[in-house]
Coordinates of C-alpha atoms in Angstrom, one line a residue:
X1 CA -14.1 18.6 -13.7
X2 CA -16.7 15.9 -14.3
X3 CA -16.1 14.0 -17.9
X4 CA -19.2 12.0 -17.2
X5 CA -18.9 11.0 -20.6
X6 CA -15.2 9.6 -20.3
X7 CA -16.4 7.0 -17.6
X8 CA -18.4 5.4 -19.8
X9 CA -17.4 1.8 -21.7
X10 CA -15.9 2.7 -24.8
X11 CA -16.5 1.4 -28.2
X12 CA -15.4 -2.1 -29.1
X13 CA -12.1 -2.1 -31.2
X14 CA -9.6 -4.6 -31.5
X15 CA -6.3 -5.1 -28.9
X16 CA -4.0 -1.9 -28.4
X17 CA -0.1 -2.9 -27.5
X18 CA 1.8 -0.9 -24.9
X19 CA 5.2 0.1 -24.9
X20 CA 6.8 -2.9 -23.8
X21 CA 4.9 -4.5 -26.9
X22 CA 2.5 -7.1 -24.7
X23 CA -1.2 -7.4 -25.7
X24 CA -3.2 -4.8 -24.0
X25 CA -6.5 -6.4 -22.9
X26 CA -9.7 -4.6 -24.0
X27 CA -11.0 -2.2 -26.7
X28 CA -8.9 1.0 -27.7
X29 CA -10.2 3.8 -26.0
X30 CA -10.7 7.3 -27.4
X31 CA -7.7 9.5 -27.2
X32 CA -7.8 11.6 -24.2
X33 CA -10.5 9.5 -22.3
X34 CA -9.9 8.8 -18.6
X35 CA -8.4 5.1 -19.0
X36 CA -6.1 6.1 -21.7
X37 CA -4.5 8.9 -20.2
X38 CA -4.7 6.5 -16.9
X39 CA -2.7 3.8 -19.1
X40 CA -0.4 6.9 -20.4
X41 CA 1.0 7.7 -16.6
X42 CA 1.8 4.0 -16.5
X43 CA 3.7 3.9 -19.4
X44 CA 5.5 6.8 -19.2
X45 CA 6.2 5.6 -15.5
X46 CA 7.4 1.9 -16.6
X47 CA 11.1 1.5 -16.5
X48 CA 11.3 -1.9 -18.5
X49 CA 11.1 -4.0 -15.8
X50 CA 8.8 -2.0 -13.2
X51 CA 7.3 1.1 -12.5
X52 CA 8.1 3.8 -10.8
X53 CA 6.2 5.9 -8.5
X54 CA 6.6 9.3 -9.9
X55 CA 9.7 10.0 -12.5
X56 CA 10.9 13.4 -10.3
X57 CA 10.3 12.5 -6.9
X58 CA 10.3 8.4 -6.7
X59 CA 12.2 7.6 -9.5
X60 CA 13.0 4.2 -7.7
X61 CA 10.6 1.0 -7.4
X62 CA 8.8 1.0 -4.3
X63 CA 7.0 -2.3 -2.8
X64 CA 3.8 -1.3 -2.2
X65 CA 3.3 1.2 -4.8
X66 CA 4.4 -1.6 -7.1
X67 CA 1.8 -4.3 -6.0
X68 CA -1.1 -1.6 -6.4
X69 CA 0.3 -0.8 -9.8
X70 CA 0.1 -4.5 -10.8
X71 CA -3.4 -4.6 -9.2
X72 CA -4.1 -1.9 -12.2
X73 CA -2.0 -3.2 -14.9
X74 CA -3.4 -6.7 -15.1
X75 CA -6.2 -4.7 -17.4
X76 CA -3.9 -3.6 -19.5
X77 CA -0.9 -6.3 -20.0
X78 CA -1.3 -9.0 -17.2
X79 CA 2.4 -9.7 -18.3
X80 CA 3.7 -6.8 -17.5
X81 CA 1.9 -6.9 -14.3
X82 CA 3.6 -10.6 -13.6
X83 CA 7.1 -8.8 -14.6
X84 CA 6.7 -5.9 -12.2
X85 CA 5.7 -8.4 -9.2
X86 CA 8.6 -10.5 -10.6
X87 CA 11.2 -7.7 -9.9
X88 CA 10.4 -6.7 -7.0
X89 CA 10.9 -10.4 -5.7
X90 CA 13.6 -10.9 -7.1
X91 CA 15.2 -8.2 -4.7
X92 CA 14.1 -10.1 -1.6
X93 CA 16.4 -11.3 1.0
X94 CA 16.9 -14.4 2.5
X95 CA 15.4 -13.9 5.7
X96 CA 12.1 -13.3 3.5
X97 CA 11.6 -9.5 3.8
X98 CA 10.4 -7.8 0.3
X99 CA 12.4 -4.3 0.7
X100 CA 10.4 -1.2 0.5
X101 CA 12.7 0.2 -2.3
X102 CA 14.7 -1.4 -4.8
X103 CA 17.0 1.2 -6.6
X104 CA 17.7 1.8 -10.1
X105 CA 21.9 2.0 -10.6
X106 CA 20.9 4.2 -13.2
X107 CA 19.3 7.5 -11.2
X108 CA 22.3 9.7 -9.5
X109 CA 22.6 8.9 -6.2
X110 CA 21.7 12.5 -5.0
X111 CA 18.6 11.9 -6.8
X112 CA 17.0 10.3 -3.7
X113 CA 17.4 10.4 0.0
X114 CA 18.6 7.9 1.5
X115 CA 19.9 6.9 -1.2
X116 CA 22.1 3.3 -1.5
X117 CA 25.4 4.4 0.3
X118 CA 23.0 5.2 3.0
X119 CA 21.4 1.5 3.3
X120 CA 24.7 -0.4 2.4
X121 CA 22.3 -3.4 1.8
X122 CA 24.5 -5.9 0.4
X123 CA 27.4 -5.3 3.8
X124 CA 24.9 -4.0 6.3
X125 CA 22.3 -6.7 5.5
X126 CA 24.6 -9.9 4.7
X127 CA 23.9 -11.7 7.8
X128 CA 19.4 -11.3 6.9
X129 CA 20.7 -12.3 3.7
X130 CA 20.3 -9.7 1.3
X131 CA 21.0 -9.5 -2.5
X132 CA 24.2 -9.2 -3.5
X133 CA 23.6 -7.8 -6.9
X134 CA 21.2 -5.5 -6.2
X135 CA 20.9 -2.4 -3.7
X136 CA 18.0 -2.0 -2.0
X137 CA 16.9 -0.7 1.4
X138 CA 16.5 -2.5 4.5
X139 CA 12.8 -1.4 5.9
X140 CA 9.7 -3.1 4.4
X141 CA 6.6 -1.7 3.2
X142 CA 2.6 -3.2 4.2
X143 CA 2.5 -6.9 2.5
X144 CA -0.2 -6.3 0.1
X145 CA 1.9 -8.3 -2.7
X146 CA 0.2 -12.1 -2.2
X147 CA -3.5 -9.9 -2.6
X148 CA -1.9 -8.5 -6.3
X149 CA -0.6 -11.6 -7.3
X150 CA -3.8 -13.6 -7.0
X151 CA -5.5 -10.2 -8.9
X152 CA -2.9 -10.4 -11.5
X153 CA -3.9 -14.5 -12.0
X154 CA -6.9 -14.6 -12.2
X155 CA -7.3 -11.2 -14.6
X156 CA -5.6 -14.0 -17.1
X157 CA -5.6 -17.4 -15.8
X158 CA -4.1 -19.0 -18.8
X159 CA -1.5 -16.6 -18.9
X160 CA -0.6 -17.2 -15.3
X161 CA -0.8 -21.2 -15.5
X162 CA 1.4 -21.1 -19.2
X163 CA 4.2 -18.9 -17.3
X164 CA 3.5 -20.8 -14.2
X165 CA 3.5 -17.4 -12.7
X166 CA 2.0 -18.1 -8.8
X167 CA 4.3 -21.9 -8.8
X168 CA 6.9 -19.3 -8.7
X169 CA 6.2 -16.7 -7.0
X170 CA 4.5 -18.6 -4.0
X171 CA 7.4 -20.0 -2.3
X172 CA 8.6 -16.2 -1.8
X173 CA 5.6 -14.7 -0.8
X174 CA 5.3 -18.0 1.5
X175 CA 8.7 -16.8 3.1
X176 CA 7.6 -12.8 3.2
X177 CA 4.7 -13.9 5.4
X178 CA 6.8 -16.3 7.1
X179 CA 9.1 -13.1 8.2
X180 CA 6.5 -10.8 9.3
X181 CA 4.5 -13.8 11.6
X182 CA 7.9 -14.5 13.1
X183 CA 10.4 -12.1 13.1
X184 CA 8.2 -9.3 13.2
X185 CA 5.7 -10.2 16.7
X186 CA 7.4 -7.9 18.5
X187 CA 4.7 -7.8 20.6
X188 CA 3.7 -11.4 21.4
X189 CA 0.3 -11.1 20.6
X190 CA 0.1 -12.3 17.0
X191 CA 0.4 -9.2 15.3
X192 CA 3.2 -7.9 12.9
X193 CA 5.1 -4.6 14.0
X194 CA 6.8 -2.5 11.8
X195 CA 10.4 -0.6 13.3
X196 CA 10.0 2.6 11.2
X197 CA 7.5 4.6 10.0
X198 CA 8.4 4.2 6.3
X199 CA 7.5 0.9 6.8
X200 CA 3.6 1.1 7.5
X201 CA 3.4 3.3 4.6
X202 CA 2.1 6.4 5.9
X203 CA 5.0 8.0 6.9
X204 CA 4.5 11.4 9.3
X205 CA 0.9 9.8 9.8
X206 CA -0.2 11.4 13.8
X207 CA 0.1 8.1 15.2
X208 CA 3.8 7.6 14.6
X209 CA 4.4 10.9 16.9
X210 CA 4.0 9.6 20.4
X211 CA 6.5 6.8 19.9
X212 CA 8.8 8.7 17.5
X213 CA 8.9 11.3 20.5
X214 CA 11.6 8.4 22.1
X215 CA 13.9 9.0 19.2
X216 CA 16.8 10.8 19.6
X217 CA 17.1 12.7 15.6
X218 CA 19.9 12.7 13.4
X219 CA 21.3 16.4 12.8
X220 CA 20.2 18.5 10.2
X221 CA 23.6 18.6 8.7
X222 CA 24.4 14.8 8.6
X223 CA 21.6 14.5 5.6
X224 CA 20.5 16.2 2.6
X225 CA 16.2 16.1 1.7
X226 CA 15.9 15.6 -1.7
X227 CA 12.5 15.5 -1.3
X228 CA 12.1 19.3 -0.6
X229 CA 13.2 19.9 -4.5
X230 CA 9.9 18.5 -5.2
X231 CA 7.4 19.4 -3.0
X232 CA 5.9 22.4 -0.8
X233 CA 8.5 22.3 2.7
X234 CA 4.6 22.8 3.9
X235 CA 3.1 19.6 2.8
X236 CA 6.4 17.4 3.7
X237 CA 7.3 16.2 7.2
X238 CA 8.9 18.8 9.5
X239 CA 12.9 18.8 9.4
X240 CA 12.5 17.2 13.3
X241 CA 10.8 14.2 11.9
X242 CA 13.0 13.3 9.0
X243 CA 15.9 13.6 11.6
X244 CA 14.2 11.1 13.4
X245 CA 13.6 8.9 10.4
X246 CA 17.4 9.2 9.6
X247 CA 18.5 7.8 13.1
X248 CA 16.2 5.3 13.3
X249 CA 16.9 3.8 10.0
X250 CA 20.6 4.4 10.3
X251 CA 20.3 2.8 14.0
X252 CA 18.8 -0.5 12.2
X253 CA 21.0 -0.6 9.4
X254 CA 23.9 -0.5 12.1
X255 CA 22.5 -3.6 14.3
X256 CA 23.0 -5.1 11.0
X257 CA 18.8 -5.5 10.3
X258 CA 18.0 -7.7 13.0
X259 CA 14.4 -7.4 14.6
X260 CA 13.5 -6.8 18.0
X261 CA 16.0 -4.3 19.6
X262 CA 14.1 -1.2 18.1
X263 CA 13.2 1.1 20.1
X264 CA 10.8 2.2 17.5
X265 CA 8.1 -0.5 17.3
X266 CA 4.2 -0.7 16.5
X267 CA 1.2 -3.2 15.3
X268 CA -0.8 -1.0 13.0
X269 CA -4.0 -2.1 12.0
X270 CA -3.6 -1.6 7.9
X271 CA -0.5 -3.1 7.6
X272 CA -2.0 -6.5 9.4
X273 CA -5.6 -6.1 7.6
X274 CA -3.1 -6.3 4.3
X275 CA -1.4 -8.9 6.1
X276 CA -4.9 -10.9 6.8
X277 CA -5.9 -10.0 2.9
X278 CA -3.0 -11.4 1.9
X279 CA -2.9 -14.4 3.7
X280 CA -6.5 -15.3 1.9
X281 CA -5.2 -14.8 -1.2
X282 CA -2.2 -17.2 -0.5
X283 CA -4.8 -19.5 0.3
X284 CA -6.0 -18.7 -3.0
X285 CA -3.2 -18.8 -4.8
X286 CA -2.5 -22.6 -2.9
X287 CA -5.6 -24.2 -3.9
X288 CA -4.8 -22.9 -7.9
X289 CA -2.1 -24.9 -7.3
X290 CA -3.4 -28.2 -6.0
X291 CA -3.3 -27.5 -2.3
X292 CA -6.7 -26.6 -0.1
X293 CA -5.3 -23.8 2.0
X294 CA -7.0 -24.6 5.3
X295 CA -4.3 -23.5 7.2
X296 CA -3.7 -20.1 5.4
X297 CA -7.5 -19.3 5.9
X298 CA -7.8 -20.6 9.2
X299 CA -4.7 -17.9 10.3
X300 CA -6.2 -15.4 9.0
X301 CA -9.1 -15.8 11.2
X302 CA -6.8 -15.7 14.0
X303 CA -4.9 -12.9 12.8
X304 CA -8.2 -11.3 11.9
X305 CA -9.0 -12.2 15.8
X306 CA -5.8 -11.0 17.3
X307 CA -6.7 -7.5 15.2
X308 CA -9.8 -7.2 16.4
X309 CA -8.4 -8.2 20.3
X310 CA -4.9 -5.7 20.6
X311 CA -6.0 -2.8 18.3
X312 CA -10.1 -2.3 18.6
X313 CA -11.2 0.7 20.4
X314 CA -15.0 0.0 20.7
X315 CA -15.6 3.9 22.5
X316 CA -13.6 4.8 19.1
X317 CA -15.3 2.9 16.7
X318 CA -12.4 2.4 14.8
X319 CA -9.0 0.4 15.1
X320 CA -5.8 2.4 16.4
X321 CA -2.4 1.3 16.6
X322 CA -0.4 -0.3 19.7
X323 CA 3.1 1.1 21.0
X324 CA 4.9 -2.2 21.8
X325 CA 7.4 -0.4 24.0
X326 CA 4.6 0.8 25.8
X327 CA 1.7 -1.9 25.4
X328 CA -0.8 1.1 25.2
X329 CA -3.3 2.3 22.0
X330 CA -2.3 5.5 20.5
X331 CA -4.8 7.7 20.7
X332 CA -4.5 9.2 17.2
X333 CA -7.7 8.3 14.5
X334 CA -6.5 7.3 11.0
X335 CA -7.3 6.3 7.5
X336 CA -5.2 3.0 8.9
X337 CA -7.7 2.0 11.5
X338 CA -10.6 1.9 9.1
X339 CA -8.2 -0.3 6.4
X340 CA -9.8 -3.6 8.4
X341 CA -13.2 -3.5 6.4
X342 CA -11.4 -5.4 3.6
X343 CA -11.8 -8.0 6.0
X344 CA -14.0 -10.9 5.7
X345 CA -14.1 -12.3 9.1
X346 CA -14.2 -8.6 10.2
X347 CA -17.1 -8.8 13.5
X348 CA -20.9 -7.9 11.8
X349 CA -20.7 -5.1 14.6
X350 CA -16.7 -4.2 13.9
X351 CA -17.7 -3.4 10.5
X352 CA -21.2 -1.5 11.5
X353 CA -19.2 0.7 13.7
X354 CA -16.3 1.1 11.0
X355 CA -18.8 2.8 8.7
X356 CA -20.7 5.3 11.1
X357 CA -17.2 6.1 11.9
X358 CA -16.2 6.7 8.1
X359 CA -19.6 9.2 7.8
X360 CA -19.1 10.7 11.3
X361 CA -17.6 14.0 12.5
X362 CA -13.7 12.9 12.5
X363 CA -13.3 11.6 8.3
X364 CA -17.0 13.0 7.4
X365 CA -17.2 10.9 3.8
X366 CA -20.3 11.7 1.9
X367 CA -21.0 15.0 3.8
X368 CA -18.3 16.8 4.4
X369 CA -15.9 15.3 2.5
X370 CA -15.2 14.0 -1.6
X371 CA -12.4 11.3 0.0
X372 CA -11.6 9.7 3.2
X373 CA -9.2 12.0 4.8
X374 CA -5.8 10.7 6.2
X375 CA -6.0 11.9 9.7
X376 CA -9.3 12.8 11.8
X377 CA -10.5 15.8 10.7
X378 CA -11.2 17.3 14.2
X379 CA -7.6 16.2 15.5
X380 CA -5.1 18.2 16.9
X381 CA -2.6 17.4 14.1
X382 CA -4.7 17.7 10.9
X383 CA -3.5 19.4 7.9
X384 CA -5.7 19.0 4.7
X385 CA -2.3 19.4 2.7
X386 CA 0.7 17.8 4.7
X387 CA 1.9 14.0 3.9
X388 CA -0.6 11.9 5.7
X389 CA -2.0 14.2 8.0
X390 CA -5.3 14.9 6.2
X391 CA -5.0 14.8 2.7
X392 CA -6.8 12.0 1.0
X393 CA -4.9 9.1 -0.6
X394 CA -6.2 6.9 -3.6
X395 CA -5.0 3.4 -2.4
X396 CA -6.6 4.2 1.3
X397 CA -9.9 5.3 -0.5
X398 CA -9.8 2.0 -3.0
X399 CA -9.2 -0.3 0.1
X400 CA -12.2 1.3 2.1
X401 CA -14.2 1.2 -1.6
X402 CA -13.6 -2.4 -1.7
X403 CA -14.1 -2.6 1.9
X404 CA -17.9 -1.3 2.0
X405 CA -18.5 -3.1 -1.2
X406 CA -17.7 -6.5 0.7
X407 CA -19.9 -5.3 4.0
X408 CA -22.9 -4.6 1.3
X409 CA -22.5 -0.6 1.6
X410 CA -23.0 -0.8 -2.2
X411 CA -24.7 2.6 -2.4
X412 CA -21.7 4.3 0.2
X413 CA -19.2 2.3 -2.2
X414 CA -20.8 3.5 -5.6
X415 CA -20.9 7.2 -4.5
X416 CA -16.7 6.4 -3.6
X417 CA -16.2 5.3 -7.1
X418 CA -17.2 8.0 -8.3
X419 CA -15.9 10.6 -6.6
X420 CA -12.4 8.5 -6.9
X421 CA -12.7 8.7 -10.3
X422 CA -13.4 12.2 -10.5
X423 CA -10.7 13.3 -8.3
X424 CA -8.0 11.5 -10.6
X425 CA -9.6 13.0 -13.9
X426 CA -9.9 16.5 -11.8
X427 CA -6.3 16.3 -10.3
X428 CA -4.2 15.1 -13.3
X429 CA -3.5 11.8 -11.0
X430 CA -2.5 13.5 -8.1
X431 CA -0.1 11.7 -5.3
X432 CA -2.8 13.0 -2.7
X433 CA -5.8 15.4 -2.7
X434 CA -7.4 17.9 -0.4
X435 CA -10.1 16.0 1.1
X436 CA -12.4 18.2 1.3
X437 CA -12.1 19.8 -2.7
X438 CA -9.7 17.5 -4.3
X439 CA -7.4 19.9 -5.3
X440 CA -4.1 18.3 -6.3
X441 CA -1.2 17.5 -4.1
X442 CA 2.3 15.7 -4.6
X443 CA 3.7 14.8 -7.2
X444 CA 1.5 14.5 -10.8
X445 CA 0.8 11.2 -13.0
X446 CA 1.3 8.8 -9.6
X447 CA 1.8 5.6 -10.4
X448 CA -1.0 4.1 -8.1
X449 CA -3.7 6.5 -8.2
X450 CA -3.3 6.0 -12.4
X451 CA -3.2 2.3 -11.7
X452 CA -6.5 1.8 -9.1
X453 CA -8.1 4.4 -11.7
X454 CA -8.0 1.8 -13.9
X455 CA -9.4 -0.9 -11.6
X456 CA -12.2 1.0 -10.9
X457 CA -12.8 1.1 -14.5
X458 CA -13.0 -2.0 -15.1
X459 CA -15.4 -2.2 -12.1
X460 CA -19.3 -2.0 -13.0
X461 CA -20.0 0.5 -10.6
X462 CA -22.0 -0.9 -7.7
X463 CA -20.6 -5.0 -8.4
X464 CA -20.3 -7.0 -5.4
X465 CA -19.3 -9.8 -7.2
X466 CA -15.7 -9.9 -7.5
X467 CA -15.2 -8.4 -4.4
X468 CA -15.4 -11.6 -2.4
X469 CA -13.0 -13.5 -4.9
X470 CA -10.8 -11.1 -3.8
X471 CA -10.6 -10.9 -0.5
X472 CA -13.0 -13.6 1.0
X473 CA -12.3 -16.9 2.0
X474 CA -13.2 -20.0 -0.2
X475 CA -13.6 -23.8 0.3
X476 CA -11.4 -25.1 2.9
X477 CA -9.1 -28.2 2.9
X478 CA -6.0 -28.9 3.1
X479 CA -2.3 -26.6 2.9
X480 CA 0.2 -25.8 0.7
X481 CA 3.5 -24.6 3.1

């Protein structure tokens, strides 16, 4: 359903408080408009310290999730969106990895799988230096955290400066890039790889299947799925992949978390876009604090470079992900290889190509479909409702909105707001949609898609503005290490 009406500004009214009592920025808005219920998922989703992704089926904090939700909090309470960033970093390890879940000691550990016992952070992880006072996993999740903190700034500047929020948390994003440039270039050309599938975010995604082939799988009876007491056994991965999940992650946690003897390894093109994003925004978030971040921006232009060399199909159109173990693309089209428009440096003709692929035959936005699918729509492998392999996700869809809104496809982006926004109003904030009628999938109230509602919001439809304060490059000096 279209409330045309409920995407309108609202009335001017004095400051609301949420439940953790900070100043909610902005007027009330009606009961039962769009941004209120939006704001109403988040705060029945916020734990006290962060938020969690859904209260049945992710009732954990997640890294990623949590950086979008801060990107969608900083319009309601930018300190609450400092606080959830603040969490999550405070689970990182010494090596410099952000973990992909930090776990509540609170939730049953049958409530999640794998669950702590299965990670054995604090043992397991001792020698990459991980927490000893909280239990978190071992994987990471795609870096998108510098890109929310520099959002969650400059939403309230003074704020930020008075709690010297990015003096603090620079040094630690500093080190999580640190890890992935380093530790993670499995390949030697530049790019970060992520070991598991978890990691890169979209977890049974078609791409992961030709190197996950490799994998031995755990047996059925040495795990328990608690996500299948959630969700259709239809729209979740197959028994045969979660087995393979289990070993590999169990095969990691056993060489004790070091890098580099996986047998599982890949450079995907969203998770180093986010990478390249990120690293702007550090230079960003440098220069705010005295600094010029020439270094920061100038390797992002490499990295942006080494994307556009190892993982740019020009007969595609698009970007596709390389199999380190093999040193060949995957032939596999995904909502990841169209992720790189956020780019700034992104090739004029790169980012031509990126959009006749978005409206073409294989994700079909604006014709045949309301979002951009997760998977090609004419591929062997596409289901419109299983996990990742074609149903449409809101942080993908933001990313390519804010994406085509920094290439000048202001109409293309306009027509994605507003189908976005639609969606989450239609779907009661659905985890994932049908691409093709939005019907809801997943679990309801998500964290994210309420959150990047709200961003889009607070986005006059059509503004090119901001975009480039948030993802572009700005003066270039000097750098802040």
């Amino acid at each position: 359903m279209n409330r045309t009406s409920q995407l309108t500004a609202p009335r001017t009214a004095p400051h609301e408080r949420g439940r953790d009592g900070a100043a909610v920025h902005g007027p009330v808005r009606p009961a039962g408009s769009l941004h209120r219920r939006a704001a109403e998922v988040l705060d029945g989703n916020w734990t006290g310290a962060s938020t969690v992704p859904s209260r049945s089926l992710y009732p954990h904090q997640w890294s990623w999730d949590s950086a979008f939700v801060a990107i969608g909090l900083r319009h309601l309470s930018p300190l609450r969106a400092q606080t959830e960033l603040e969490t999550l970093l405070d689970a990182q390890w010494g090596d410099g990895r952000i973990p992909h879940i930090v776990f509540n000691p609170s939730v049953p550990l049958d409530a999640y799988f794998p669950s702590p016992d299965f990670w054995r952070s604090s043992s397991a992880g001792r020698a990459a230096g991980a927490p000893r006072t909280v239990q978190t996993s071992g994987i990471v999740q795609p870096p998108v955290h510098a890109l929310a903190a520099w959002l969650v700034h400059i939403a309230d500047p003074g704020l930020s400066r008075s709690r010297s929020f990015l003096a603090r948390v620079y040094p630690r994003l500093a080190a999580w890039h640190r890890y992935l440039l380093h530790r993670r270039d499995l390949g030697g050309g530049g790019l970060a790889s992520v070991v598991h599938p978890w990691e890169q975010g979209m977890d049974n995604a078609p791409s992961w299947d030709e190197p996950l082939s490799r994998v031995v799988p755990a047996p059925a009876r040495s795990f328990r799925r608690a996500d299948l007491a959630h969700g259709a056994p239809e729209d979740r991965p197959t028994d045969l992949d979660y087995g393979r999940y289990v070993r590999l992650a169990a095969d990691y946690r056993d060489a004790g978390y070091g890098d580099g003897a996986a047998g599982f390894a890949v450079e995907d093109p969203a998770f180093n876009a986010l990478l390249i994003a990120s690293e702007h925004a550090l230079a960003r978030i440098a220069r705010e604090l005295g600094a010029t971040g020439t270094a920061r921006d100038a390797r992002a232009r490499r990295l942006t470079a080494a994307l556009v060399d190892r993982l740019w199909d020009p007969a595609q159109g698009m970007f596709l992900c390389r199999d380190v173990r093999t040193d060949a693309l995957v032939p596999e089209r995904g909502v990841s290889g169209l992720v790189p428009l956020i780019l700034p440096a992104l090739p004029r003709e790169a980012a031509a190509a990126l959009v006749r692929t978005l409206r073409g035959p294989h994700f079909g936005l604006g014709t045949t479909t309301r979002l951009v699918p997760s998977y090609d729509l004419t591929g062997h492998a596409f289901d419109p409702h299983r996990y990742w392999r074609g149903p449409a996700w809101f942080n993908t869809n933001w990313l390519v909105e804010r994406g085509l809104r920094l290439h000048g496809e202001h109409d293309r982006a306009r027509r994605l707001r507003a189908a976005l926004l639609e969606t989450a109003d239609a779907s009661g904030f659905a985890e994932y949609v049908d691409p093709y009628t939005g019907g809801a999938c997943g679990a309801l109230g998500f964290s994210w898609t309420a959150a990047l509602t709200l961003d889009l919001l607070h986005e006059a439809p059509g503004a090119a503005h901001g975009t480039t304060e948030e993802f572009g490059e700005g003066a270039l000096g000097g750098d802040l290490r």
